[in-house]
PDB file of C-alpha atoms in Angstrom:
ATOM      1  CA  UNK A  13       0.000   0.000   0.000  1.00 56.00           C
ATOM      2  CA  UNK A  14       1.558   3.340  -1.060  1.00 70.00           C
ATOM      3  CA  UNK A  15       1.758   6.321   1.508  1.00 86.00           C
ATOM      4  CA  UNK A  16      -0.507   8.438   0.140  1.00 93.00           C
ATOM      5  CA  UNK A  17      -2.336  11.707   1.586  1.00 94.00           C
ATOM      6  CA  UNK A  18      -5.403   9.905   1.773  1.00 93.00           C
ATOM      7  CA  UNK A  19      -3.613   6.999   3.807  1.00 95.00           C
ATOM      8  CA  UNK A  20      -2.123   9.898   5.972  1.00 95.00           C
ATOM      9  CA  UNK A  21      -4.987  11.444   7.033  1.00 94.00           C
ATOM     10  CA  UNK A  22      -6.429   8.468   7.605  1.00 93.00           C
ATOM     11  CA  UNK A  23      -4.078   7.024   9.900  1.00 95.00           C
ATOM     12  CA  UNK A  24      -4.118  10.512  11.347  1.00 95.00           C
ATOM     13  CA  UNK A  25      -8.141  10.182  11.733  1.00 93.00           C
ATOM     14  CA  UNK A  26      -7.919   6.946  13.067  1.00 93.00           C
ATOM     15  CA  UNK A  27      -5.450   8.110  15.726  1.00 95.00           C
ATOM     16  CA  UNK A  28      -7.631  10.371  16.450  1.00 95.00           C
ATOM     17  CA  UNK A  29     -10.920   9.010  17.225  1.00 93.00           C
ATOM     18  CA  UNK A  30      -9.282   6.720  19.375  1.00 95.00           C
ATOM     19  CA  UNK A  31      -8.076   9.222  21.271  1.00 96.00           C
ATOM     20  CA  UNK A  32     -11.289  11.332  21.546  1.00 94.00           C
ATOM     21  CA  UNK A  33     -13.361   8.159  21.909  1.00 93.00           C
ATOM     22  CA  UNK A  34     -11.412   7.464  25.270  1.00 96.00           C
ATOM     23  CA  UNK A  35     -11.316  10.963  25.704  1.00 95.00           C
ATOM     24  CA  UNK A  36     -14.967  11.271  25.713  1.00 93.00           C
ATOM     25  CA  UNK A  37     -15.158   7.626  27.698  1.00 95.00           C
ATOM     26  CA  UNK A  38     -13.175   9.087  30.635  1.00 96.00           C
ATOM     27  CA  UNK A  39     -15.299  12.675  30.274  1.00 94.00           C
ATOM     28  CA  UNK A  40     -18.402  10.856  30.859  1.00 94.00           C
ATOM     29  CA  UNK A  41     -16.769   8.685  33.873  1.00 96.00           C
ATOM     30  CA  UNK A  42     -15.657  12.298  35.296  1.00 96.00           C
ATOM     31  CA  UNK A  43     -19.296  13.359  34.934  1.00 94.00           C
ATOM     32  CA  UNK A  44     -20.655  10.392  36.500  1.00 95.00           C
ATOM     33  CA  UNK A  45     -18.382  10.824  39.387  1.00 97.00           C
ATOM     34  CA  UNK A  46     -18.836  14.657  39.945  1.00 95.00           C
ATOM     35  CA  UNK A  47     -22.560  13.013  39.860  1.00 94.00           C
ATOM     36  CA  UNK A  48     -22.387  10.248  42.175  1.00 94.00           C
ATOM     37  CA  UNK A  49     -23.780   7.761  39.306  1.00 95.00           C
ATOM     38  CA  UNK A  50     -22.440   5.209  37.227  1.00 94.00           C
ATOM     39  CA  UNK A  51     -21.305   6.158  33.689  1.00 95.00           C
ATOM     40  CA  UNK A  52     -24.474   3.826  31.889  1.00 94.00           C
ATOM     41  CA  UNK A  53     -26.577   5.471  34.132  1.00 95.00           C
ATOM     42  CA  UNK A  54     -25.430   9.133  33.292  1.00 95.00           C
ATOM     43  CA  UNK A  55     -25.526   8.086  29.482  1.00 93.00           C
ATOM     44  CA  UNK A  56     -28.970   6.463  29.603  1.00 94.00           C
ATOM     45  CA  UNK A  57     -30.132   9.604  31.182  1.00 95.00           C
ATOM     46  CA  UNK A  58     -28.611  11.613  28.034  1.00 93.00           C
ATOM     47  CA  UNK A  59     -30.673   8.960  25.772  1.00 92.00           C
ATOM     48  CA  UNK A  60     -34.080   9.263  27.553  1.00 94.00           C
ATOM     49  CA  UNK A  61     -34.256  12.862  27.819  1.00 94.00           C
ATOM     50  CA  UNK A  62     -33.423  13.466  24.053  1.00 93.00           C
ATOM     51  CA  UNK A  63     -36.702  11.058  23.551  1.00 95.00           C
ATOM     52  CA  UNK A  64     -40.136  12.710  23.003  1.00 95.00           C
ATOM     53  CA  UNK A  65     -41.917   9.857  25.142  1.00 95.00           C
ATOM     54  CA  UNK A  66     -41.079   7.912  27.765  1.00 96.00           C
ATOM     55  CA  UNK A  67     -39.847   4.339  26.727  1.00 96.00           C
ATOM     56  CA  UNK A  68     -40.282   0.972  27.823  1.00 96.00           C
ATOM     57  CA  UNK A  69     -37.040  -1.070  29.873  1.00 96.00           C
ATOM     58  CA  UNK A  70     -37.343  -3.368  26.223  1.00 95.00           C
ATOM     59  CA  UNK A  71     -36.900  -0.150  24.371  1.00 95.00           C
ATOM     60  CA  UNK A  72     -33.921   1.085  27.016  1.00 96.00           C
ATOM     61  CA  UNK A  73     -32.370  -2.209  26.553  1.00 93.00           C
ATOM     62  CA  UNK A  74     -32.272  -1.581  22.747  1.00 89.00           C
ATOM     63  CA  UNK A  75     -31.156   1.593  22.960  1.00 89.00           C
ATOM     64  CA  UNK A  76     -28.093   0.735  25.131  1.00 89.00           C
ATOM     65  CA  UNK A  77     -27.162  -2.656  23.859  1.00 85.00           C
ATOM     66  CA  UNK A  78     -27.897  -4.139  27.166  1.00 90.00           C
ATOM     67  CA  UNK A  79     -29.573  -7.334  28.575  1.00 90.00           C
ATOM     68  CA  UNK A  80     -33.175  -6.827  30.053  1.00 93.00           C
ATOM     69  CA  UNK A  81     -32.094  -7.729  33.062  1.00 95.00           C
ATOM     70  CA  UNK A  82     -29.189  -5.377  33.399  1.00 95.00           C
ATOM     71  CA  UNK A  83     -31.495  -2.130  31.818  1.00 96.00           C
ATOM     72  CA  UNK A  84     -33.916  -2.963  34.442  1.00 96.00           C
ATOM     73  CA  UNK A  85     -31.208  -2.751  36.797  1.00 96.00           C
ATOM     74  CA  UNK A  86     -30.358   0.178  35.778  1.00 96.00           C
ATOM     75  CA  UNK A  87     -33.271   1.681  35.584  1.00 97.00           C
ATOM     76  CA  UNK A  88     -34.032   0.435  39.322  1.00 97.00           C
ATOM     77  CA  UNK A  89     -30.807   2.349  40.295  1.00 96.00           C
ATOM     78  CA  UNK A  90     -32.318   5.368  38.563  1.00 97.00           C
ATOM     79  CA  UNK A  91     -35.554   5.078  39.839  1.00 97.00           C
ATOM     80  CA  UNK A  92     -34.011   4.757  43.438  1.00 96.00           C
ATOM     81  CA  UNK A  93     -32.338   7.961  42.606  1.00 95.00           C
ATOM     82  CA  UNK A  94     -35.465   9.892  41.765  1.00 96.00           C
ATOM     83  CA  UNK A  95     -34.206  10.083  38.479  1.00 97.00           C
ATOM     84  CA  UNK A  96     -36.794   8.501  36.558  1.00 97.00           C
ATOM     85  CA  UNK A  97     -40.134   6.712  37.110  1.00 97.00           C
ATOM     86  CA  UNK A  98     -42.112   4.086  35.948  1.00 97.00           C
ATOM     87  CA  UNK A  99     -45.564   4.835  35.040  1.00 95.00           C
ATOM     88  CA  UNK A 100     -48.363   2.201  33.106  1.00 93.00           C
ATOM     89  CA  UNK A 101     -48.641   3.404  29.529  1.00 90.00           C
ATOM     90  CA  UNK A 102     -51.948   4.576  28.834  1.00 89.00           C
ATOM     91  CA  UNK A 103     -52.235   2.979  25.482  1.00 89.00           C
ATOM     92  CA  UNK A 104     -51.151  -0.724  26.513  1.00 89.00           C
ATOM     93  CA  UNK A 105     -51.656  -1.108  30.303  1.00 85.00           C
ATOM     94  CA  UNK A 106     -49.788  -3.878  30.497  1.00 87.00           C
ATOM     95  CA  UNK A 107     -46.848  -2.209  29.601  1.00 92.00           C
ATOM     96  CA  UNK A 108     -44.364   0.585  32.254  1.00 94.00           C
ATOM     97  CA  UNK A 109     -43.242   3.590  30.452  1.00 97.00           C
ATOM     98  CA  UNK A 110     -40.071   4.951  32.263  1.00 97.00           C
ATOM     99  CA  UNK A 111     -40.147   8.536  31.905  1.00 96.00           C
ATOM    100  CA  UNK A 112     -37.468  11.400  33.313  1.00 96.00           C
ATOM    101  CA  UNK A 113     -38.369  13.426  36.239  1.00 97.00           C
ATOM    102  CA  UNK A 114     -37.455  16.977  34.665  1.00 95.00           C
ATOM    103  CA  UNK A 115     -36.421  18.281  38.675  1.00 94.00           C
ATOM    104  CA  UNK A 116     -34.216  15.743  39.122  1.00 94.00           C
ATOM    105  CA  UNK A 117     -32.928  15.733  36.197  1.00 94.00           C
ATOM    106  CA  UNK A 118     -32.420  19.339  35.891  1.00 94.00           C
ATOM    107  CA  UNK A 119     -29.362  18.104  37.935  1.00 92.00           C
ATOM    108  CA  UNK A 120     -27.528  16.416  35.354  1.00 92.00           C
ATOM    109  CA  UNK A 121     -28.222  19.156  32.956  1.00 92.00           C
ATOM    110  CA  UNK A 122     -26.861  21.884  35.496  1.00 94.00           C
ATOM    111  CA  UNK A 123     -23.067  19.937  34.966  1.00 93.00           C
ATOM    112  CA  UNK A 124     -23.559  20.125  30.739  1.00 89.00           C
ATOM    113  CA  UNK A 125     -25.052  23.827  31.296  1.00 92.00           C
ATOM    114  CA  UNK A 126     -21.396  25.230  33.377  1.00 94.00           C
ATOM    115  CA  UNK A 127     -19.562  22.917  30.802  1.00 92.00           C
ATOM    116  CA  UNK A 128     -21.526  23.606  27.720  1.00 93.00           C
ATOM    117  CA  UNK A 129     -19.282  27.478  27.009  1.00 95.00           C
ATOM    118  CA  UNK A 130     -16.395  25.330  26.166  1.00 94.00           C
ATOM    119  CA  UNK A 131     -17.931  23.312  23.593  1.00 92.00           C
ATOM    120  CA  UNK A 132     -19.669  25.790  21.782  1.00 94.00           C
ATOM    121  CA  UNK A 133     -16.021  27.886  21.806  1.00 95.00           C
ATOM    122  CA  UNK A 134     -15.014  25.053  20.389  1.00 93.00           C
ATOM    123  CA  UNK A 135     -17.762  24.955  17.735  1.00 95.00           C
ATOM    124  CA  UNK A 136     -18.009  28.526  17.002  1.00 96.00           C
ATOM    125  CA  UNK A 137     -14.509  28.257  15.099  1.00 94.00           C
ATOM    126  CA  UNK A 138     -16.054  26.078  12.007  1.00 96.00           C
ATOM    127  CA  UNK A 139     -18.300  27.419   9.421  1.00 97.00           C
ATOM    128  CA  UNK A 140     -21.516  26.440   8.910  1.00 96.00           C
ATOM    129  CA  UNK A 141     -20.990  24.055   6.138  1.00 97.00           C
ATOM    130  CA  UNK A 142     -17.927  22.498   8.591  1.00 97.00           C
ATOM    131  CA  UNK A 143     -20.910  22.247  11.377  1.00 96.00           C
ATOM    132  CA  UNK A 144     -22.948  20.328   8.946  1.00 97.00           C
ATOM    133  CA  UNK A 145     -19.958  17.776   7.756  1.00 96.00           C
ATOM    134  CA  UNK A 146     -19.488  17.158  11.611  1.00 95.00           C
ATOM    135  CA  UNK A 147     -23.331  16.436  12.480  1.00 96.00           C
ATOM    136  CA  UNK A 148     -23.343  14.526   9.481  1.00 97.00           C
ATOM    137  CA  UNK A 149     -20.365  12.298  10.643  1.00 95.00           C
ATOM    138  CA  UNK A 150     -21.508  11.815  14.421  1.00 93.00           C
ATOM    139  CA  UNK A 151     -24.919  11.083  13.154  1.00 95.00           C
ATOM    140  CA  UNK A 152     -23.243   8.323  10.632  1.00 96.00           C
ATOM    141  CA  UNK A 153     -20.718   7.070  13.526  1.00 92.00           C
ATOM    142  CA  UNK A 154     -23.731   7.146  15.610  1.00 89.00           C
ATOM    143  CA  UNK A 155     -25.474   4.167  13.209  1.00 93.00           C
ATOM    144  CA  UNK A 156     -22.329   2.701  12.522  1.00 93.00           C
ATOM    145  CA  UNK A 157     -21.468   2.102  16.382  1.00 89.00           C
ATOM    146  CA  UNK A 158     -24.921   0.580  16.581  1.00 86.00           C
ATOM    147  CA  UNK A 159     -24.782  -1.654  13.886  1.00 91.00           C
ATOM    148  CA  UNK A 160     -21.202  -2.586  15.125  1.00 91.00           C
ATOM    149  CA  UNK A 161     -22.316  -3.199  18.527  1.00 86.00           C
ATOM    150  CA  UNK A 162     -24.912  -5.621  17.622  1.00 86.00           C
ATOM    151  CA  UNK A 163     -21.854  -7.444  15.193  1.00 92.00           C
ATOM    152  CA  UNK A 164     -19.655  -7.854  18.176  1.00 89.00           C
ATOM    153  CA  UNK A 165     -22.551  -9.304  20.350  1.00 85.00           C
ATOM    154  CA  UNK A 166     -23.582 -11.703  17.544  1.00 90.00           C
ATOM    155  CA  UNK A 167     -20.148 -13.626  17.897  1.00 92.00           C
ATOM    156  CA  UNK A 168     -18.166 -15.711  20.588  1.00 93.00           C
ATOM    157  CA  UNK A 169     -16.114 -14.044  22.802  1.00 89.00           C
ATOM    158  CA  UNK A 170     -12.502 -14.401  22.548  1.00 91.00           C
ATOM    159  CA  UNK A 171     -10.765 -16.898  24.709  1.00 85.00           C
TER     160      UNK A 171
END
């Protein structure tokens, strides 16, 4: 393989995204901890409130890649919290919506509201059509990471 630009810059990307994917891992584990929550629990908060309607512990468990059991877990552990709550779904009582409670919640957002300058500094240096590469990327990664997720979990572990 020849050492092009194009192989540059994407070694250089590469690089890269690891290092702002554990970036961002260790950023959300800082959260959590200025929080008193676990990381999953500070990220499935992020997830439900950027829902329009509550959603079902199924629908968590989808949405986070894990087990039933472990989203109802975690949900219990938000719940106990005062986080969230569960509440029958009017449509299909059979089923428990678990919906954000906006006071509680208003705590997490007060962290991303003092940290939120920062990241729009950081933003306000691209254009507009640089703004909509970037959401176009995340929202791609954002797919891709799903679809890879549910790869990995569809084969064996390695010994």
């Amino acid at each position: 393989m020849t050492d092009s630009p194009r192989t540059r810059l994407y070694d250089e990307l590469l690089l890269e995204s690891r290092r702002c994917m554990a970036a961002y891992v260790l950023f959300n584990q800082a959260v959590a901890d200025h929080l008193g929550l676990h990381p999953t629990d500070v990220q499935c908060l992020s997830l439900l409130t950027a829902e329009p309607e509550p959603l079902t512990v199924r629908q968590i468990a989808d949405m986070t890649g894990l087990t039933t059991g472990s989203a109802t877990r975690l949900v219990d552990r938000l719940q106990r919290g005062g986080y969230v709550v569960r509440e029958p779904d009017e449509q299909d009582r059979r089923r428990v919506l678990v919906a954000p409670v906006p006071d509680r919640v208003a705590r997490v957002a007060a962290v991303w509201d003092d940290l939120f300058p920062a990241w729009q500094a950081l933003l306000d240096g691209h254009t507009e059509d640089e703004l909509k590469v970037i959401t176009r990327h995340m929202r791609e990664a954002h797919d891709l990471s799903h679809a890879q997720m549910r790869h990995l979990r569809s084969r064996p572990k390695p010994d």
